[in-house]
Amino acid sequence: MTSATWTIREMADEFGVTTRTIRHYEDLGLISPERQGTTRIFHRRDRTRLGLVLRGKRLGFPLDEIATIIDLYDAPRGRRSQLTYVLAQIDERRADLEQRRRDLDEALAELETFEQRCRAELDAR
């Protein structure tokens, strides 16, 4: 039984990214497709890793943190250490996002107050 493989174009189309993005992730060592001359052949591991990279990006993790998380999976006892590390990163990311939400709420409240004063002054004229 032969294992499933994908071309760079198939990977790009499936994940909705450009081939340039995939090559960038390869340059960073996040994925490592087999090379046959200039042709890249992606295996299940590459497909899984690309999915994890893109999920990490959607969650707002920087690429170096994503690399650390993914690489921990391959380490001895990687699953437990990976989960512990990921949970710590999630806590940090959540705290950052909650602070951003508070900052946005405060900025919106300030805008509302300023808008009301401007409208009141305009109505007084």
mmCIF file of C-alpha atoms in Angstrom:
data_model
loop_
_atom_site.group_PDB
_atom_site.id
_atom_site.type_symbol
_atom_site.label_atom_id
_atom_site.label_comp_id
_atom_site.label_asym_id
_atom_site.label_seq_id
_atom_site.Cartn_x
_atom_site.Cartn_y
_atom_site.Cartn_z
ATOM 1 C CA MET A 1 0.000 0.000 0.000
ATOM 2 C CA THR A 2 1.454 3.354 -0.987
ATOM 3 C CA SER A 3 1.040 6.291 1.323
ATOM 4 C CA ALA A 4 -0.890 9.342 0.197
ATOM 5 C CA THR A 5 1.150 12.227 -1.126
ATOM 6 C CA TRP A 6 0.326 15.722 -2.296
ATOM 7 C CA THR A 7 1.945 18.314 -4.510
ATOM 8 C CA ILE A 8 2.588 21.847 -3.324
ATOM 9 C CA ARG A 9 -0.336 23.048 -5.475
ATOM 10 C CA GLU A 10 -2.690 20.462 -3.942
ATOM 11 C CA MET A 11 -1.600 21.480 -0.446
ATOM 12 C CA ALA A 12 -2.047 25.172 -1.231
ATOM 13 C CA ASP A 13 -5.502 24.606 -2.680
ATOM 14 C CA GLU A 14 -6.631 22.385 0.187
ATOM 15 C CA PHE A 15 -5.510 24.798 2.906
ATOM 16 C CA GLY A 16 -6.347 28.020 1.062
ATOM 17 C CA VAL A 17 -2.821 29.418 1.126
ATOM 18 C CA THR A 18 -0.314 30.328 -1.545
ATOM 19 C CA THR A 19 2.521 28.091 -2.641
ATOM 20 C CA ARG A 20 4.804 30.906 -1.507
ATOM 21 C CA THR A 21 3.420 30.581 2.021
ATOM 22 C CA ILE A 22 4.113 26.854 2.002
ATOM 23 C CA ARG A 23 7.670 27.418 0.753
ATOM 24 C CA HIS A 24 8.138 30.008 3.532
ATOM 25 C CA TYR A 25 7.023 27.485 6.161
ATOM 26 C CA GLU A 26 9.422 24.980 4.613
ATOM 27 C CA ASP A 27 12.269 27.521 4.802
ATOM 28 C CA LEU A 28 11.490 27.979 8.509
ATOM 29 C CA GLY A 29 11.589 24.218 9.050
ATOM 30 C CA LEU A 30 7.922 23.972 10.017
ATOM 31 C CA ILE A 31 7.349 21.406 7.284
ATOM 32 C CA SER A 32 9.877 19.320 5.396
ATOM 33 C CA PRO A 33 8.514 17.743 2.238
ATOM 34 C CA GLU A 34 10.468 15.146 0.337
ATOM 35 C CA ARG A 35 12.372 16.591 -2.602
ATOM 36 C CA GLN A 36 12.721 14.882 -5.963
ATOM 37 C CA GLY A 37 14.779 17.338 -7.950
ATOM 38 C CA THR A 38 12.850 20.587 -7.755
ATOM 39 C CA THR A 39 9.560 18.830 -7.013
ATOM 40 C CA ARG A 40 8.203 18.807 -3.476
ATOM 41 C CA ILE A 41 6.280 15.753 -2.344
ATOM 42 C CA PHE A 42 4.209 16.216 0.787
ATOM 43 C CA HIS A 43 3.316 13.291 3.040
ATOM 44 C CA ARG A 44 0.724 12.977 5.804
ATOM 45 C CA ARG A 45 3.136 14.346 8.405
ATOM 46 C CA ASP A 46 3.651 17.510 6.327
ATOM 47 C CA ARG A 47 -0.089 17.847 5.819
ATOM 48 C CA THR A 48 -0.734 17.502 9.554
ATOM 49 C CA ARG A 49 2.028 19.954 10.437
ATOM 50 C CA LEU A 50 0.756 22.517 7.908
ATOM 51 C CA GLY A 51 -2.719 22.234 9.426
ATOM 52 C CA LEU A 52 -1.269 22.813 12.894
ATOM 53 C CA VAL A 53 0.747 25.820 11.699
ATOM 54 C CA LEU A 54 -2.323 27.416 10.148
ATOM 55 C CA ARG A 55 -4.433 26.708 13.228
ATOM 56 C CA GLY A 56 -1.764 28.311 15.406
ATOM 57 C CA LYS A 57 -1.711 31.363 13.129
ATOM 58 C CA ARG A 58 -5.510 31.689 13.357
ATOM 59 C CA LEU A 59 -5.207 31.637 17.144
ATOM 60 C CA GLY A 60 -2.625 34.406 16.993
ATOM 61 C CA PHE A 61 0.505 32.474 17.931
ATOM 62 C CA PRO A 62 3.779 33.678 16.393
ATOM 63 C CA LEU A 63 5.560 31.224 14.102
ATOM 64 C CA ASP A 64 8.406 30.584 16.548
ATOM 65 C CA GLU A 65 5.914 29.506 19.236
ATOM 66 C CA ILE A 66 4.079 27.323 16.713
ATOM 67 C CA ALA A 67 7.390 25.677 15.791
ATOM 68 C CA THR A 68 8.157 24.983 19.441
ATOM 69 C CA ILE A 69 4.745 23.466 20.050
ATOM 70 C CA ILE A 70 4.900 21.261 16.955
ATOM 71 C CA ASP A 71 8.482 20.158 17.630
ATOM 72 C CA LEU A 72 7.600 19.167 21.193
ATOM 73 C CA TYR A 73 5.316 16.510 19.750
ATOM 74 C CA ASP A 74 8.360 14.701 18.327
ATOM 75 C CA ALA A 75 10.294 14.907 21.602
ATOM 76 C CA PRO A 76 10.409 11.986 24.040
ATOM 77 C CA ARG A 77 7.259 12.070 26.152
ATOM 78 C CA GLY A 78 6.361 14.804 23.714
ATOM 79 C CA ARG A 79 2.635 14.514 24.051
ATOM 80 C CA ARG A 80 2.595 15.441 27.754
ATOM 81 C CA SER A 81 5.256 18.141 27.477
ATOM 82 C CA GLN A 82 3.532 19.516 24.387
ATOM 83 C CA LEU A 83 0.191 19.766 26.141
ATOM 84 C CA THR A 84 1.716 21.397 29.217
ATOM 85 C CA TYR A 85 3.537 23.924 27.049
ATOM 86 C CA VAL A 86 0.463 24.586 24.898
ATOM 87 C CA LEU A 87 -1.701 25.168 27.977
ATOM 88 C CA ALA A 88 0.771 27.764 29.240
ATOM 89 C CA GLN A 89 0.764 29.453 25.837
ATOM 90 C CA ILE A 90 -3.034 29.418 25.749
ATOM 91 C CA ASP A 91 -3.134 31.117 29.148
ATOM 92 C CA GLU A 92 -0.759 33.823 27.908
ATOM 93 C CA ARG A 93 -2.677 34.286 24.649
ATOM 94 C CA ARG A 94 -6.024 34.469 26.478
ATOM 95 C CA ALA A 95 -4.680 37.085 28.911
ATOM 96 C CA ASP A 96 -3.375 39.147 25.996
ATOM 97 C CA LEU A 97 -6.694 38.955 24.136
ATOM 98 C CA GLU A 98 -8.684 39.804 27.267
ATOM 99 C CA GLN A 99 -6.483 42.865 27.839
ATOM 100 C CA ARG A 100 -7.006 43.902 24.229
ATOM 101 C CA ARG A 101 -10.759 43.536 24.703
ATOM 102 C CA ARG A 102 -10.638 45.743 27.801
ATOM 103 C CA ASP A 103 -8.553 48.310 25.899
ATOM 104 C CA LEU A 104 -11.033 48.284 23.010
ATOM 105 C CA ASP A 105 -14.020 48.635 25.362
ATOM 106 C CA GLU A 106 -12.322 51.580 27.049
ATOM 107 C CA ALA A 107 -11.495 53.239 23.719
ATOM 108 C CA LEU A 108 -15.098 52.767 22.519
ATOM 109 C CA ALA A 109 -16.432 54.304 25.735
ATOM 110 C CA GLU A 110 -14.104 57.295 25.317
ATOM 111 C CA LEU A 111 -15.272 57.731 21.722
ATOM 112 C CA GLU A 112 -18.892 57.570 22.850
ATOM 113 C CA THR A 113 -18.295 60.273 25.473
ATOM 114 C CA PHE A 114 -16.445 62.473 22.997
ATOM 115 C CA GLU A 115 -19.165 61.997 20.378
ATOM 116 C CA GLN A 116 -21.877 62.981 22.876
ATOM 117 C CA ARG A 117 -19.978 66.170 23.844
ATOM 118 C CA CYS A 118 -19.491 67.077 20.159
ATOM 119 C CA ARG A 119 -23.182 66.535 19.417
ATOM 120 C CA ALA A 120 -24.231 68.523 22.453
ATOM 121 C CA GLU A 121 -21.966 71.406 21.446
ATOM 122 C CA LEU A 122 -23.262 71.259 17.883
ATOM 123 C CA ASP A 123 -26.879 71.315 19.120
ATOM 124 C CA ALA A 124 -26.115 74.322 21.349
ATOM 125 C CA ARG A 125 -25.006 76.448 18.385
#
